[in-house]
Amino acid sequence: MTISSKQKPYVFGALAGLLLTASVGIAGEFFGTSTTFPRASTWLLTTLGVDISGLAFAQASGGSLTGASFPDWQLLFVIGIGVGAFLAARLSGTFKTESMPPMWVETMGSSRGKRIAFSLVGGAVAMIGARMAGGCPSGHGVSGMSQLGLSSLIALTMFFVGGVATARVLYKGGAA
Amino acid sequence: MTLVFGLITGTLFGAFLQQAEALRFERQVGAMRLVDMTIVKFMLTTIVVGSIGVYLLSDLGVVSFSPRSLSLGLQIIGGLLFGAGWAIIGYCPGTSIGALAEGRFHVLWPIAGMLIGGLVFALIYPFVQSTIRPIGNFGSLSLPQILGVSHWVVIAALAVGSFFLFRFFERKGL
């Protein structure tokens, strides 16, 4: 059986929904990824010998917000996403190396420095926002919405409001 | 064992995202430019199936959960910030790792940015907790609770709404 490209997002989305159900039922874990980023950066600092124990962030939630909680379910989940994507890309022949996103180059030009600057600032803003909101498209989007949480509905709506508005400015409403 | 489950679950999720082409910059930014709804289709289908699944488990008494707590300040300000960053980098935290694994090496810069952001968040954490969290802080609230209806009514509405949205997307070729 082959799945047409039109059906793919629905078929694999439904499989992801079943996977979420199995994960909750078997391991008691909902999907989430963004908490792993501050954990990884604080873990890096600690590994480099920087003492962060004085930070309120390191003391909150019994230290579980920092790298002190590694290795945990979510770290392995995030690593797994990489493993699964790599295997699926290789096996389906869709692995493709890229040094710049073509859609970005089309509108924003091919300057690598500009892309790096936007990536660092944009990535930082995205992560500050995700942790502030209490989740990302997997934590709030998939897991929180599956629980029918009001906070997740508001967060997910704001993700798209912020995203669409910013894309409009960046890409000058250049809808194809 | 928890760790093994995490790795297996992540591996399957990564493969599903990759096969749905949801990891690609063009799909992510395409959604925000309102020209390609691939990630919205994927996400909404996951939510509809997932909500049926987890509420079934909850009704059977297998699991219990309560939604993440609501603070209008945190979710609105944080959500808008995330959205802005998302549109700039073209990836969310989960898809960034998957995109790296399918060869899009330029995603290393957004990942570095997100690691920096994680550190900045650690530093501003006390301010966020003391100043932003109290704005419209309501604790854990679910849609069935505030609407005063069974969760199955909300899930049915979500499924029907998604169906018509998908039909609209397909007709418009989005």
mmCIF file of C-alpha atoms in Angstrom:
data_model
loop_
_atom_site.group_PDB
_atom_site.id
_atom_site.type_symbol
_atom_site.label_atom_id
_atom_site.label_comp_id
_atom_site.label_asym_id
_atom_site.label_seq_id
_atom_site.Cartn_x
_atom_site.Cartn_y
_atom_site.Cartn_z
ATOM 1 C CA MET A 1 0.000 0.000 0.000
ATOM 2 C CA THR A 2 1.322 3.391 -0.894
ATOM 3 C CA ILE A 3 0.190 6.548 0.780
ATOM 4 C CA SER A 4 -0.310 9.501 -1.553
ATOM 5 C CA SER A 5 1.505 12.673 -0.568
ATOM 6 C CA LYS A 6 -1.860 14.371 0.018
ATOM 7 C CA GLN A 7 -2.773 11.770 2.650
ATOM 8 C CA LYS A 8 0.590 11.754 4.423
ATOM 9 C CA PRO A 9 0.021 14.502 7.019
ATOM 10 C CA TYR A 10 -3.275 12.897 8.052
ATOM 11 C CA VAL A 11 -2.005 9.304 8.143
ATOM 12 C CA PHE A 12 1.186 10.096 10.051
ATOM 13 C CA GLY A 13 -0.640 12.605 12.238
ATOM 14 C CA ALA A 14 -3.140 9.895 13.226
ATOM 15 C CA LEU A 15 -0.265 7.478 13.925
ATOM 16 C CA ALA A 16 1.313 10.149 16.142
ATOM 17 C CA GLY A 17 -2.000 10.422 18.012
ATOM 18 C CA LEU A 18 -2.004 6.660 18.615
ATOM 19 C CA LEU A 19 1.625 6.868 19.681
ATOM 20 C CA LEU A 20 0.759 9.601 22.196
ATOM 21 C CA THR A 21 -2.021 7.404 23.582
ATOM 22 C CA ALA A 22 0.349 4.427 23.905
ATOM 23 C CA SER A 23 3.009 6.583 25.565
ATOM 24 C CA VAL A 24 0.533 7.946 28.113
ATOM 25 C CA GLY A 25 -0.926 4.494 28.762
ATOM 26 C CA ILE A 26 2.357 2.592 29.008
ATOM 27 C CA ALA A 27 4.940 5.068 30.283
ATOM 28 C CA GLY A 28 2.645 7.770 31.683
ATOM 29 C CA GLU A 29 4.446 10.377 29.548
ATOM 30 C CA PHE A 30 2.930 13.100 27.381
ATOM 31 C CA PHE A 31 5.041 14.523 24.525
ATOM 32 C CA GLY A 32 7.135 17.624 25.115
ATOM 33 C CA THR A 33 10.514 18.868 23.944
ATOM 34 C CA SER A 34 11.224 22.469 24.931
ATOM 35 C CA THR A 35 12.160 21.842 28.585
ATOM 36 C CA THR A 36 15.131 19.861 27.325
ATOM 37 C CA PHE A 37 16.739 23.009 25.841
ATOM 38 C CA PRO A 38 17.253 24.980 29.095
ATOM 39 C CA ARG A 39 18.234 21.675 30.706
ATOM 40 C CA ALA A 40 20.854 21.127 27.989
ATOM 41 C CA SER A 41 22.240 24.657 28.214
ATOM 42 C CA THR A 42 22.466 24.602 32.006
ATOM 43 C CA TRP A 43 24.021 21.123 31.796
ATOM 44 C CA LEU A 44 26.638 22.506 29.375
ATOM 45 C CA LEU A 45 27.449 25.369 31.752
ATOM 46 C CA THR A 46 27.735 23.047 34.737
ATOM 47 C CA THR A 47 29.941 20.705 32.730
ATOM 48 C CA LEU A 48 32.175 23.655 31.853
ATOM 49 C CA GLY A 49 32.525 24.304 35.576
ATOM 50 C CA VAL A 50 30.130 27.254 35.932
ATOM 51 C CA ASP A 51 28.285 27.136 39.236
ATOM 52 C CA ILE A 52 24.606 27.874 38.684
ATOM 53 C CA SER A 53 23.313 26.538 41.997
ATOM 54 C CA GLY A 54 22.645 30.085 43.219
ATOM 55 C CA LEU A 55 20.053 30.751 40.520
ATOM 56 C CA ALA A 56 16.381 30.597 41.520
ATOM 57 C CA PHE A 57 15.924 28.598 38.309
ATOM 58 C CA ALA A 58 18.262 25.875 39.594
ATOM 59 C CA GLN A 59 16.346 25.594 42.868
ATOM 60 C CA ALA A 60 12.820 25.651 41.414
ATOM 61 C CA SER A 61 10.859 22.406 41.081
ATOM 62 C CA GLY A 62 13.520 20.497 42.974
ATOM 63 C CA GLY A 63 16.137 21.292 40.316
ATOM 64 C CA SER A 64 14.173 19.499 37.616
ATOM 65 C CA LEU A 65 14.301 22.523 35.282
ATOM 66 C CA THR A 66 18.067 22.173 34.829
ATOM 67 C CA GLY A 67 20.455 19.590 33.465
ATOM 68 C CA ALA A 68 20.533 18.014 36.929
ATOM 69 C CA SER A 69 17.545 15.935 35.822
ATOM 70 C CA PHE A 70 19.435 14.335 32.901
ATOM 71 C CA PRO A 71 19.017 11.659 31.696
ATOM 72 C CA ASP A 72 15.229 11.698 31.738
ATOM 73 C CA TRP A 73 12.362 10.520 29.524
ATOM 74 C CA GLN A 74 12.169 13.769 27.561
ATOM 75 C CA LEU A 75 15.900 13.881 26.747
ATOM 76 C CA LEU A 76 15.658 10.392 25.267
ATOM 77 C CA PHE A 77 12.446 11.379 23.449
ATOM 78 C CA VAL A 78 14.253 14.344 21.846
ATOM 79 C CA ILE A 79 17.257 12.181 20.891
ATOM 80 C CA GLY A 80 14.785 9.640 19.536
ATOM 81 C CA ILE A 81 13.218 12.236 17.221
ATOM 82 C CA GLY A 82 16.659 12.657 15.679
ATOM 83 C CA VAL A 83 17.222 8.900 15.385
ATOM 84 C CA GLY A 84 13.778 8.295 13.870
ATOM 85 C CA ALA A 85 14.019 11.195 11.424
ATOM 86 C CA PHE A 86 17.490 10.050 10.331
ATOM 87 C CA LEU A 87 16.398 6.448 9.754
ATOM 88 C CA ALA A 88 13.179 7.448 7.952
ATOM 89 C CA ALA A 89 15.046 9.955 5.756
ATOM 90 C CA ARG A 90 17.757 7.437 4.853
ATOM 91 C CA LEU A 91 15.366 4.545 4.190
ATOM 92 C CA SER A 92 13.030 6.677 2.067
ATOM 93 C CA GLY A 93 15.848 8.388 0.187
ATOM 94 C CA THR A 94 14.755 11.854 1.375
ATOM 95 C CA PHE A 95 17.918 12.660 3.335
ATOM 96 C CA LYS A 96 19.232 15.871 1.797
ATOM 97 C CA THR A 97 22.003 18.123 3.002
ATOM 98 C CA GLU A 98 21.305 21.833 2.856
ATOM 99 C CA SER A 99 23.455 24.725 3.998
ATOM 100 C CA MET A 100 20.729 27.392 3.714
ATOM 101 C CA PRO A 101 16.913 27.073 3.619
ATOM 102 C CA PRO A 102 15.898 27.754 -0.035
ATOM 103 C CA MET A 103 12.714 29.622 0.939
ATOM 104 C CA TRP A 104 14.765 31.947 3.151
ATOM 105 C CA VAL A 105 17.326 32.603 0.382
ATOM 106 C CA GLU A 106 14.527 33.439 -2.070
ATOM 107 C CA THR A 107 13.293 36.360 0.019
ATOM 108 C CA MET A 108 16.063 37.254 2.453
ATOM 109 C CA GLY A 109 19.079 36.670 0.235
ATOM 110 C CA SER A 110 21.977 34.269 0.451
ATOM 111 C CA SER A 111 23.992 36.061 3.156
ATOM 112 C CA ARG A 112 25.008 33.386 5.636
ATOM 113 C CA GLY A 113 25.855 35.947 8.311
ATOM 114 C CA LYS A 114 22.353 37.383 8.138
ATOM 115 C CA ARG A 115 20.809 33.921 8.464
ATOM 116 C CA ILE A 116 23.050 33.101 11.426
ATOM 117 C CA ALA A 117 22.188 36.372 13.178
ATOM 118 C CA PHE A 118 18.454 35.881 12.640
ATOM 119 C CA SER A 119 18.723 32.221 13.712
ATOM 120 C CA LEU A 120 20.491 33.012 16.973
ATOM 121 C CA VAL A 121 18.117 35.842 17.901
ATOM 122 C CA GLY A 122 15.003 34.073 16.596
ATOM 123 C CA GLY A 123 15.962 30.813 18.311
ATOM 124 C CA ALA A 124 16.526 32.606 21.607
ATOM 125 C CA VAL A 125 13.197 34.459 21.339
ATOM 126 C CA ALA A 126 11.385 31.225 20.443
ATOM 127 C CA MET A 127 12.815 29.343 23.411
ATOM 128 C CA ILE A 128 12.205 32.167 25.906
ATOM 129 C CA GLY A 129 8.620 32.291 24.628
ATOM 130 C CA ALA A 130 8.114 28.524 24.754
ATOM 131 C CA ARG A 131 9.357 28.226 28.315
ATOM 132 C CA MET A 132 7.349 31.252 29.372
ATOM 133 C CA ALA A 133 4.187 29.869 27.778
ATOM 134 C CA GLY A 134 4.930 26.496 29.377
ATOM 135 C CA GLY A 135 5.330 24.505 26.196
ATOM 136 C CA CYS A 136 5.997 24.353 22.468
ATOM 137 C CA PRO A 137 3.947 22.911 19.588
ATOM 138 C CA SER A 138 4.488 19.419 21.006
ATOM 139 C CA GLY A 139 3.961 20.177 24.693
ATOM 140 C CA HIS A 140 1.102 22.654 24.363
ATOM 141 C CA GLY A 141 0.075 21.870 20.799
ATOM 142 C CA VAL A 142 -0.117 18.087 20.765
ATOM 143 C CA SER A 143 -0.147 17.058 24.436
ATOM 144 C CA GLY A 144 -1.945 20.015 25.992
ATOM 145 C CA MET A 145 -4.598 20.193 23.293
ATOM 146 C CA SER A 146 -5.216 16.443 23.560
ATOM 147 C CA GLN A 147 -5.988 17.088 27.233
ATOM 148 C CA LEU A 148 -8.357 19.849 26.058
ATOM 149 C CA GLY A 149 -6.524 22.384 28.214
ATOM 150 C CA LEU A 150 -7.608 26.021 27.952
ATOM 151 C CA SER A 151 -4.023 27.212 28.522
ATOM 152 C CA SER A 152 -2.869 25.110 25.569
ATOM 153 C CA LEU A 153 -5.601 26.429 23.286
ATOM 154 C CA ILE A 154 -4.568 30.002 24.109
ATOM 155 C CA ALA A 155 -0.847 29.222 23.746
ATOM 156 C CA LEU A 156 -1.292 27.416 20.419
ATOM 157 C CA THR A 157 -3.448 30.254 19.075
ATOM 158 C CA MET A 158 -0.792 32.775 20.127
ATOM 159 C CA PHE A 159 1.961 30.668 18.479
ATOM 160 C CA PHE A 160 0.155 31.037 15.165
ATOM 161 C CA VAL A 161 -0.862 34.688 15.686
ATOM 162 C CA GLY A 162 2.767 35.589 16.449
ATOM 163 C CA GLY A 163 4.034 33.363 13.647
ATOM 164 C CA VAL A 164 1.692 34.592 10.924
ATOM 165 C CA ALA A 165 2.260 38.258 11.871
ATOM 166 C CA THR A 166 6.049 37.825 11.865
ATOM 167 C CA ALA A 167 6.052 35.867 8.597
ATOM 168 C CA ARG A 168 3.984 38.656 7.053
ATOM 169 C CA VAL A 169 6.640 41.212 7.985
ATOM 170 C CA LEU A 170 9.623 39.011 7.056
ATOM 171 C CA TYR A 171 8.246 37.713 3.789
ATOM 172 C CA LYS A 172 6.319 40.929 3.054
ATOM 173 C CA GLY A 173 3.061 39.045 2.752
ATOM 174 C CA GLY A 174 4.688 37.452 -0.252
ATOM 175 C CA ALA A 175 2.151 34.659 -0.422
ATOM 176 C CA ALA A 176 2.742 32.660 -3.562
ATOM 177 C CA MET B 1 12.881 1.489 31.462
ATOM 178 C CA THR B 2 11.430 5.005 31.324
ATOM 179 C CA LEU B 3 14.460 6.033 29.275
ATOM 180 C CA VAL B 4 13.997 3.180 26.821
ATOM 181 C CA PHE B 5 10.337 4.141 26.363
ATOM 182 C CA GLY B 6 11.432 7.724 25.720
ATOM 183 C CA LEU B 7 13.867 6.647 23.019
ATOM 184 C CA ILE B 8 11.400 4.310 21.299
ATOM 185 C CA THR B 9 8.566 6.861 21.406
ATOM 186 C CA GLY B 10 10.833 9.618 20.113
ATOM 187 C CA THR B 11 12.157 7.429 17.303
ATOM 188 C CA LEU B 12 8.644 6.646 16.073
ATOM 189 C CA PHE B 13 7.536 10.273 16.426
ATOM 190 C CA GLY B 14 10.607 11.459 14.508
ATOM 191 C CA ALA B 15 9.911 8.959 11.724
ATOM 192 C CA PHE B 16 6.245 10.060 11.487
ATOM 193 C CA LEU B 17 7.211 13.750 11.369
ATOM 194 C CA GLN B 18 9.839 13.024 8.716
ATOM 195 C CA GLN B 19 7.486 10.996 6.531
ATOM 196 C CA ALA B 20 4.765 13.659 6.778
ATOM 197 C CA GLU B 21 7.435 16.186 5.625
ATOM 198 C CA ALA B 22 6.542 18.214 8.723
ATOM 199 C CA LEU B 23 10.215 18.729 9.600
ATOM 200 C CA ARG B 24 10.898 20.975 6.622
ATOM 201 C CA PHE B 25 11.509 24.711 6.839
ATOM 202 C CA GLU B 26 9.211 25.201 3.820
ATOM 203 C CA ARG B 27 6.335 23.431 5.579
ATOM 204 C CA GLN B 28 6.748 25.320 8.837
ATOM 205 C CA VAL B 29 7.172 28.777 7.332
ATOM 206 C CA GLY B 30 4.647 27.842 4.637
ATOM 207 C CA ALA B 31 2.005 27.450 7.349
ATOM 208 C CA MET B 32 2.803 30.873 8.757
ATOM 209 C CA ARG B 33 2.699 32.412 5.289
ATOM 210 C CA LEU B 34 -0.685 30.672 4.933
ATOM 211 C CA VAL B 35 0.348 28.850 1.765
ATOM 212 C CA ASP B 36 0.962 25.277 3.009
ATOM 213 C CA MET B 37 -1.072 23.711 5.791
ATOM 214 C CA THR B 38 0.861 20.405 6.059
ATOM 215 C CA ILE B 39 1.900 20.943 9.676
ATOM 216 C CA VAL B 40 -1.586 22.092 10.685
ATOM 217 C CA LYS B 41 -3.095 18.931 9.162
ATOM 218 C CA PHE B 42 -0.535 16.769 10.964
ATOM 219 C CA MET B 43 -0.945 18.532 14.295
ATOM 220 C CA LEU B 44 -4.750 18.648 14.281
ATOM 221 C CA THR B 45 -5.044 14.977 13.288
ATOM 222 C CA THR B 46 -2.663 14.071 16.114
ATOM 223 C CA ILE B 47 -4.720 16.151 18.547
ATOM 224 C CA VAL B 48 -8.068 14.613 17.513
ATOM 225 C CA VAL B 49 -6.772 11.024 17.724
ATOM 226 C CA GLY B 50 -4.705 11.791 20.828
ATOM 227 C CA SER B 51 -7.613 13.409 22.677
ATOM 228 C CA ILE B 52 -9.840 10.393 21.985
ATOM 229 C CA GLY B 53 -7.048 8.099 23.179
ATOM 230 C CA VAL B 54 -6.044 9.865 26.375
ATOM 231 C CA TYR B 55 -9.630 10.571 27.468
ATOM 232 C CA LEU B 56 -10.521 6.925 26.810
ATOM 233 C CA LEU B 57 -7.609 5.920 29.062
ATOM 234 C CA SER B 58 -8.792 8.431 31.634
ATOM 235 C CA ASP B 59 -12.410 7.165 31.526
ATOM 236 C CA LEU B 60 -11.099 3.602 31.960
ATOM 237 C CA GLY B 61 -9.176 4.759 35.009
ATOM 238 C CA VAL B 62 -5.793 3.876 33.507
ATOM 239 C CA VAL B 63 -4.394 7.408 33.813
ATOM 240 C CA SER B 64 -5.341 10.699 35.365
ATOM 241 C CA PHE B 65 -4.124 14.100 34.228
ATOM 242 C CA SER B 66 -4.979 17.743 34.548
ATOM 243 C CA PRO B 67 -4.184 20.311 31.854
ATOM 244 C CA ARG B 68 -1.265 22.726 32.227
ATOM 245 C CA SER B 69 -2.187 25.677 34.410
ATOM 246 C CA LEU B 70 -3.480 28.829 32.795
ATOM 247 C CA SER B 71 -1.870 32.251 33.163
ATOM 248 C CA LEU B 72 -3.008 34.684 30.494
ATOM 249 C CA GLY B 73 0.229 36.649 30.935
ATOM 250 C CA LEU B 74 2.457 33.627 30.397
ATOM 251 C CA GLN B 75 0.515 32.050 27.565
ATOM 252 C CA ILE B 76 -0.193 35.264 25.648
ATOM 253 C CA ILE B 77 3.209 36.950 25.999
ATOM 254 C CA GLY B 78 5.154 33.679 25.818
ATOM 255 C CA GLY B 79 2.996 32.389 22.978
ATOM 256 C CA LEU B 80 3.474 35.524 20.871
ATOM 257 C CA LEU B 81 7.234 35.511 21.509
ATOM 258 C CA PHE B 82 7.453 31.854 20.545
ATOM 259 C CA GLY B 83 5.430 32.456 17.393
ATOM 260 C CA ALA B 84 7.673 35.319 16.323
ATOM 261 C CA GLY B 85 10.817 33.264 16.863
ATOM 262 C CA TRP B 86 9.244 30.249 15.164
ATOM 263 C CA ALA B 87 8.543 32.240 11.991
ATOM 264 C CA ILE B 88 12.106 33.591 11.935
ATOM 265 C CA ILE B 89 13.915 30.281 12.433
ATOM 266 C CA GLY B 90 11.379 28.069 10.626
ATOM 267 C CA TYR B 91 11.534 25.297 13.216
ATOM 268 C CA CYS B 92 10.078 24.480 16.603
ATOM 269 C CA PRO B 93 12.173 22.744 19.293
ATOM 270 C CA GLY B 94 11.124 19.190 18.352
ATOM 271 C CA THR B 95 11.310 19.602 14.582
ATOM 272 C CA SER B 96 14.722 21.297 14.799
ATOM 273 C CA ILE B 97 16.306 18.059 16.019
ATOM 274 C CA GLY B 98 14.514 16.048 13.332
ATOM 275 C CA ALA B 99 15.513 18.518 10.609
ATOM 276 C CA LEU B 100 19.166 18.235 11.628
ATOM 277 C CA ALA B 101 18.860 14.465 11.329
ATOM 278 C CA GLU B 102 17.457 14.662 7.792
ATOM 279 C CA GLY B 103 20.441 16.706 6.652
ATOM 280 C CA ARG B 104 19.289 20.319 6.999
ATOM 281 C CA PHE B 105 22.510 21.371 8.707
ATOM 282 C CA HIS B 106 21.603 25.077 8.675
ATOM 283 C CA VAL B 107 19.284 24.253 11.577
ATOM 284 C CA LEU B 108 22.365 24.139 13.826
ATOM 285 C CA TRP B 109 22.141 27.935 14.168
ATOM 286 C CA PRO B 110 18.523 27.996 15.344
ATOM 287 C CA ILE B 111 19.373 25.161 17.759
ATOM 288 C CA ALA B 112 22.259 27.246 19.124
ATOM 289 C CA GLY B 113 19.844 30.178 19.424
ATOM 290 C CA MET B 114 17.366 28.050 21.358
ATOM 291 C CA LEU B 115 20.086 26.858 23.736
ATOM 292 C CA ILE B 116 21.030 30.502 24.353
ATOM 293 C CA GLY B 117 17.340 31.275 24.868
ATOM 294 C CA GLY B 118 17.110 28.483 27.437
ATOM 295 C CA LEU B 119 19.900 30.144 29.380
ATOM 296 C CA VAL B 120 18.349 33.610 29.122
ATOM 297 C CA PHE B 121 15.089 32.136 30.395
ATOM 298 C CA ALA B 122 16.936 30.657 33.382
ATOM 299 C CA LEU B 123 18.224 34.147 34.205
ATOM 300 C CA ILE B 124 14.877 35.960 33.832
ATOM 301 C CA TYR B 125 12.938 33.135 35.542
ATOM 302 C CA PRO B 126 12.398 35.029 38.837
ATOM 303 C CA PHE B 127 10.981 38.052 36.951
ATOM 304 C CA VAL B 128 8.713 35.825 34.851
ATOM 305 C CA GLN B 129 7.371 34.085 37.954
ATOM 306 C CA SER B 130 6.871 37.239 40.007
ATOM 307 C CA THR B 131 5.614 39.639 37.337
ATOM 308 C CA ILE B 132 4.137 37.804 34.368
ATOM 309 C CA ARG B 133 2.654 34.657 35.902
ATOM 310 C CA PRO B 134 0.216 36.563 38.191
ATOM 311 C CA ILE B 135 -1.461 38.225 35.172
ATOM 312 C CA GLY B 136 -4.742 36.352 34.740
ATOM 313 C CA ASN B 137 -3.635 33.301 36.727
ATOM 314 C CA PHE B 138 -6.411 30.681 36.822
ATOM 315 C CA GLY B 139 -4.658 27.377 37.505
ATOM 316 C CA SER B 140 -5.517 24.194 35.600
ATOM 317 C CA LEU B 141 -8.651 24.611 33.469
ATOM 318 C CA SER B 142 -9.982 22.375 30.737
ATOM 319 C CA LEU B 143 -12.421 23.262 27.967
ATOM 320 C CA PRO B 144 -15.067 20.730 29.155
ATOM 321 C CA GLN B 145 -14.838 22.292 32.636
ATOM 322 C CA ILE B 146 -15.459 25.879 31.559
ATOM 323 C CA LEU B 147 -18.094 24.910 28.992
ATOM 324 C CA GLY B 148 -19.815 22.628 31.505
ATOM 325 C CA VAL B 149 -20.121 19.747 29.026
ATOM 326 C CA SER B 150 -18.755 16.215 28.736
ATOM 327 C CA HIS B 151 -15.237 15.948 27.299
ATOM 328 C CA TRP B 152 -16.708 13.782 24.521
ATOM 329 C CA VAL B 153 -18.814 16.727 23.336
ATOM 330 C CA VAL B 154 -15.687 18.885 23.077
ATOM 331 C CA ILE B 155 -13.763 16.114 21.305
ATOM 332 C CA ALA B 156 -16.643 15.590 18.853
ATOM 333 C CA ALA B 157 -16.735 19.344 18.122
ATOM 334 C CA LEU B 158 -12.966 19.337 17.646
ATOM 335 C CA ALA B 159 -13.194 16.402 15.234
ATOM 336 C CA VAL B 160 -16.031 17.925 13.206
ATOM 337 C CA GLY B 161 -14.336 21.342 13.136
ATOM 338 C CA SER B 162 -11.073 19.747 11.983
ATOM 339 C CA PHE B 163 -12.880 17.795 9.268
ATOM 340 C CA PHE B 164 -14.371 20.939 7.736
ATOM 341 C CA LEU B 165 -11.073 22.799 8.066
ATOM 342 C CA PHE B 166 -9.277 19.940 6.275
ATOM 343 C CA ARG B 167 -11.915 19.948 3.537
ATOM 344 C CA PHE B 168 -11.374 23.689 3.125
ATOM 345 C CA PHE B 169 -7.578 23.225 2.942
ATOM 346 C CA GLU B 170 -7.883 20.479 0.319
ATOM 347 C CA ARG B 171 -10.281 22.503 -1.815
ATOM 348 C CA LYS B 172 -7.938 25.479 -1.726
ATOM 349 C CA GLY B 173 -4.937 23.260 -2.407
ATOM 350 C CA LEU B 174 -3.197 24.398 0.783
#
